[in-house]
Amino acid sequence: MGQLCCFPFSREEAKISKKPIGFRDLINEALRRERMGLKSKVKQIKELLLKPETQARIRRELFEGRSVNNSNQGNQVDFGATLT
C-alpha cells in the first residue's frame, strides 16, 4: 500500500538536507533580528517626525521656547524636552 505520511521526504532525508545550525549562524540571526527591530524603530520615529502636529510642536518649542529661554537663562538650550 501507499505511504500514509504527507511529507515529501522521510525523516532521514529531511535531516540530511538541512544544514546544521552553528554558533556563527545563531549570532548572525540574532544580529539580523536586532537590525530589523532598530530599523522598525527608526521608521516609527521618521513617521512621527513627518506628522504636521509633531512638526508644529517642535517649531513651537524650539523657536518660541528659545526666545523665552534666551531672555531668562542666556544662551542655554533645554535638551530635556520630549516629543511625546
Short mmCIF file of N, CA and C in Angstrom, two decimals:
data_model
loop_
_atom_site.label_atom_id
_atom_site.label_comp_id
_atom_site.label_asym_id
_atom_site.label_seq_id
_atom_site.Cartn_x
_atom_site.Cartn_y
_atom_site.Cartn_z
N MET A 1 0.82 -1.18 0.00
CA MET A 1 0.00 0.00 0.00
C MET A 1 0.86 1.24 0.00
N GLY A 2 0.21 2.41 -0.17
CA GLY A 2 0.93 3.68 -0.26
C GLY A 2 1.39 4.19 1.10
N GLN A 3 2.19 5.19 1.02
CA GLN A 3 2.73 5.80 2.22
C GLN A 3 1.64 6.65 2.89
N LEU A 4 1.53 6.58 4.22
CA LEU A 4 0.49 7.30 4.95
C LEU A 4 0.92 8.72 5.32
N CYS A 5 2.18 9.00 5.27
CA CYS A 5 2.69 10.31 5.68
C CYS A 5 2.49 11.33 4.54
N CYS A 6 2.23 12.56 4.89
CA CYS A 6 2.02 13.58 3.87
C CYS A 6 3.30 14.36 3.55
N PHE A 7 4.42 14.09 4.22
CA PHE A 7 5.68 14.78 3.94
C PHE A 7 6.35 14.20 2.72
N PRO A 8 6.99 15.04 1.90
CA PRO A 8 7.62 14.53 0.68
C PRO A 8 8.88 13.71 0.95
N PHE A 9 9.53 13.91 2.09
CA PHE A 9 10.74 13.17 2.40
C PHE A 9 10.54 12.34 3.66
N SER A 10 11.30 11.28 3.75
CA SER A 10 11.28 10.54 5.00
C SER A 10 12.06 11.36 6.03
N ARG A 11 11.99 10.98 7.28
CA ARG A 11 12.68 11.73 8.33
C ARG A 11 14.19 11.76 8.11
N GLU A 12 14.76 10.69 7.65
CA GLU A 12 16.21 10.64 7.44
C GLU A 12 16.63 11.58 6.32
N GLU A 13 15.88 11.65 5.24
CA GLU A 13 16.21 12.55 4.13
C GLU A 13 16.10 14.01 4.56
N ALA A 14 15.13 14.33 5.39
CA ALA A 14 14.96 15.70 5.86
C ALA A 14 16.14 16.11 6.72
N LYS A 15 16.63 15.22 7.54
CA LYS A 15 17.78 15.54 8.39
C LYS A 15 19.03 15.77 7.55
N ILE A 16 19.20 15.02 6.51
CA ILE A 16 20.39 15.15 5.65
C ILE A 16 20.34 16.45 4.87
N SER A 17 19.17 16.87 4.44
CA SER A 17 19.06 18.04 3.58
C SER A 17 19.24 19.35 4.34
N LYS A 18 19.04 19.38 5.64
CA LYS A 18 19.17 20.62 6.40
C LYS A 18 20.61 20.84 6.84
N LYS A 19 21.03 22.08 6.73
CA LYS A 19 22.36 22.47 7.18
C LYS A 19 22.35 22.58 8.70
N PRO A 20 23.34 22.03 9.37
CA PRO A 20 23.35 22.15 10.83
C PRO A 20 23.54 23.61 11.25
N ILE A 21 22.90 23.98 12.34
CA ILE A 21 22.98 25.35 12.82
C ILE A 21 24.21 25.47 13.71
N GLY A 22 25.09 26.39 13.35
CA GLY A 22 26.30 26.61 14.11
C GLY A 22 26.19 27.86 14.98
N PHE A 23 27.21 28.06 15.78
CA PHE A 23 27.24 29.21 16.68
C PHE A 23 27.22 30.52 15.89
N ARG A 24 27.96 30.58 14.81
CA ARG A 24 28.00 31.79 13.97
C ARG A 24 26.63 32.06 13.35
N ASP A 25 25.93 31.02 12.95
CA ASP A 25 24.58 31.20 12.39
C ASP A 25 23.63 31.80 13.43
N LEU A 26 23.75 31.35 14.67
CA LEU A 26 22.91 31.88 15.74
C LEU A 26 23.22 33.35 15.99
N ILE A 27 24.50 33.70 15.97
CA ILE A 27 24.90 35.09 16.17
C ILE A 27 24.37 35.95 15.03
N ASN A 28 24.52 35.48 13.80
CA ASN A 28 24.04 36.24 12.64
C ASN A 28 22.53 36.44 12.68
N GLU A 29 21.81 35.43 13.11
CA GLU A 29 20.35 35.53 13.21
C GLU A 29 19.97 36.54 14.29
N ALA A 30 20.67 36.52 15.42
CA ALA A 30 20.38 37.48 16.49
C ALA A 30 20.68 38.90 16.02
N LEU A 31 21.79 39.09 15.31
CA LEU A 31 22.12 40.41 14.79
C LEU A 31 21.11 40.89 13.75
N ARG A 32 20.65 39.98 12.92
CA ARG A 32 19.64 40.33 11.91
C ARG A 32 18.35 40.78 12.57
N ARG A 33 17.93 40.05 13.60
CA ARG A 33 16.71 40.43 14.32
C ARG A 33 16.87 41.78 15.01
N GLU A 34 18.05 42.02 15.58
CA GLU A 34 18.32 43.30 16.23
C GLU A 34 18.25 44.44 15.21
N ARG A 35 18.86 44.24 14.04
CA ARG A 35 18.82 45.26 12.98
C ARG A 35 17.39 45.53 12.54
N MET A 36 16.60 44.48 12.38
CA MET A 36 15.21 44.65 11.95
C MET A 36 14.42 45.45 13.00
N GLY A 37 14.67 45.16 14.27
CA GLY A 37 13.99 45.91 15.33
C GLY A 37 14.38 47.37 15.33
N LEU A 38 15.67 47.65 15.15
CA LEU A 38 16.14 49.03 15.11
C LEU A 38 15.60 49.76 13.88
N LYS A 39 15.57 49.08 12.74
CA LYS A 39 15.02 49.70 11.53
C LYS A 39 13.55 50.05 11.72
N SER A 40 12.83 49.18 12.40
CA SER A 40 11.41 49.43 12.67
C SER A 40 11.24 50.67 13.55
N LYS A 41 12.09 50.79 14.57
CA LYS A 41 12.01 51.96 15.45
C LYS A 41 12.36 53.24 14.70
N VAL A 42 13.37 53.20 13.85
CA VAL A 42 13.75 54.37 13.06
C VAL A 42 12.59 54.78 12.15
N LYS A 43 11.93 53.79 11.56
CA LYS A 43 10.79 54.08 10.68
C LYS A 43 9.66 54.76 11.47
N GLN A 44 9.40 54.27 12.68
CA GLN A 44 8.35 54.87 13.52
C GLN A 44 8.70 56.31 13.88
N ILE A 45 9.97 56.55 14.19
CA ILE A 45 10.41 57.91 14.53
C ILE A 45 10.26 58.83 13.33
N LYS A 46 10.67 58.36 12.15
CA LYS A 46 10.53 59.18 10.94
C LYS A 46 9.07 59.52 10.68
N GLU A 47 8.18 58.54 10.84
CA GLU A 47 6.75 58.78 10.63
C GLU A 47 6.22 59.79 11.63
N LEU A 48 6.68 59.69 12.88
CA LEU A 48 6.25 60.64 13.90
C LEU A 48 6.72 62.05 13.57
N LEU A 49 7.97 62.17 13.11
CA LEU A 49 8.51 63.48 12.80
C LEU A 49 7.87 64.11 11.57
N LEU A 50 7.28 63.31 10.70
CA LEU A 50 6.64 63.84 9.50
C LEU A 50 5.21 64.32 9.75
N LYS A 51 4.65 63.99 10.91
CA LYS A 51 3.29 64.43 11.21
C LYS A 51 3.27 65.94 11.41
N PRO A 52 2.28 66.62 10.83
CA PRO A 52 2.21 68.09 10.96
C PRO A 52 2.12 68.56 12.42
N GLU A 53 1.39 67.83 13.25
CA GLU A 53 1.26 68.27 14.65
C GLU A 53 2.59 68.14 15.40
N THR A 54 3.38 67.14 15.05
CA THR A 54 4.70 66.99 15.67
C THR A 54 5.63 68.10 15.21
N GLN A 55 5.60 68.41 13.92
CA GLN A 55 6.44 69.49 13.40
C GLN A 55 6.06 70.83 14.01
N ALA A 56 4.76 71.05 14.18
CA ALA A 56 4.31 72.30 14.80
C ALA A 56 4.79 72.39 16.24
N ARG A 57 4.72 71.29 16.96
CA ARG A 57 5.17 71.29 18.35
C ARG A 57 6.68 71.54 18.44
N ILE A 58 7.43 70.92 17.53
CA ILE A 58 8.89 71.13 17.52
C ILE A 58 9.19 72.60 17.25
N ARG A 59 8.55 73.19 16.24
CA ARG A 59 8.78 74.60 15.92
C ARG A 59 8.43 75.48 17.12
N ARG A 60 7.28 75.20 17.73
CA ARG A 60 6.82 76.00 18.86
C ARG A 60 7.83 75.91 20.02
N GLU A 61 8.28 74.69 20.33
CA GLU A 61 9.19 74.53 21.46
C GLU A 61 10.58 75.08 21.16
N LEU A 62 11.04 74.92 19.92
CA LEU A 62 12.37 75.41 19.59
C LEU A 62 12.43 76.92 19.47
N PHE A 63 11.50 77.49 18.72
CA PHE A 63 11.58 78.91 18.41
C PHE A 63 10.94 79.78 19.48
N GLU A 64 9.75 79.44 19.94
CA GLU A 64 9.11 80.23 20.98
C GLU A 64 9.82 80.02 22.31
N GLY A 65 10.17 78.77 22.59
CA GLY A 65 10.87 78.46 23.84
C GLY A 65 12.25 79.06 23.89
N ARG A 66 12.92 79.13 22.75
CA ARG A 66 14.28 79.68 22.70
C ARG A 66 14.29 81.16 23.05
N SER A 67 13.31 81.92 22.54
CA SER A 67 13.29 83.35 22.84
C SER A 67 13.02 83.58 24.33
N VAL A 68 12.16 82.76 24.93
CA VAL A 68 11.88 82.88 26.36
C VAL A 68 13.10 82.42 27.15
N ASN A 69 13.72 81.30 26.77
CA ASN A 69 14.89 80.79 27.48
C ASN A 69 16.07 81.73 27.35
N ASN A 70 16.27 82.34 26.18
CA ASN A 70 17.41 83.23 25.98
C ASN A 70 17.29 84.48 26.85
N SER A 71 16.09 84.98 27.01
CA SER A 71 15.94 86.18 27.82
C SER A 71 16.11 85.87 29.30
N ASN A 72 15.78 84.65 29.72
CA ASN A 72 15.87 84.28 31.13
C ASN A 72 17.18 83.63 31.51
N GLN A 73 17.77 82.82 30.63
CA GLN A 73 18.91 82.00 31.01
C GLN A 73 20.15 82.23 30.16
N GLY A 74 20.20 83.17 29.33
CA GLY A 74 21.36 83.36 28.48
C GLY A 74 21.25 82.50 27.23
N ASN A 75 22.32 81.83 26.83
CA ASN A 75 22.34 81.04 25.60
C ASN A 75 22.13 79.55 25.83
N GLN A 76 21.64 79.14 26.98
CA GLN A 76 21.44 77.72 27.26
C GLN A 76 20.19 77.22 26.54
N VAL A 77 20.28 75.98 26.03
CA VAL A 77 19.16 75.34 25.34
C VAL A 77 18.69 74.18 26.19
N ASP A 78 17.36 74.03 26.34
CA ASP A 78 16.81 72.95 27.13
C ASP A 78 16.70 71.69 26.27
N PHE A 79 17.56 70.71 26.52
CA PHE A 79 17.52 69.45 25.77
C PHE A 79 16.67 68.41 26.47
N GLY A 80 16.06 68.73 27.56
CA GLY A 80 15.26 67.77 28.31
C GLY A 80 13.84 67.62 27.78
N ALA A 81 13.44 68.42 26.81
CA ALA A 81 12.08 68.34 26.26
C ALA A 81 11.90 67.05 25.48
N THR A 82 10.72 66.46 25.60
CA THR A 82 10.42 65.24 24.86
C THR A 82 9.37 65.51 23.81
N LEU A 83 9.28 64.61 22.83
CA LEU A 83 8.32 64.77 21.73
C LEU A 83 7.13 63.86 21.87
N THR A 84 6.75 63.49 23.06
CA THR A 84 5.61 62.58 23.22
C THR A 84 4.34 63.34 23.37
#
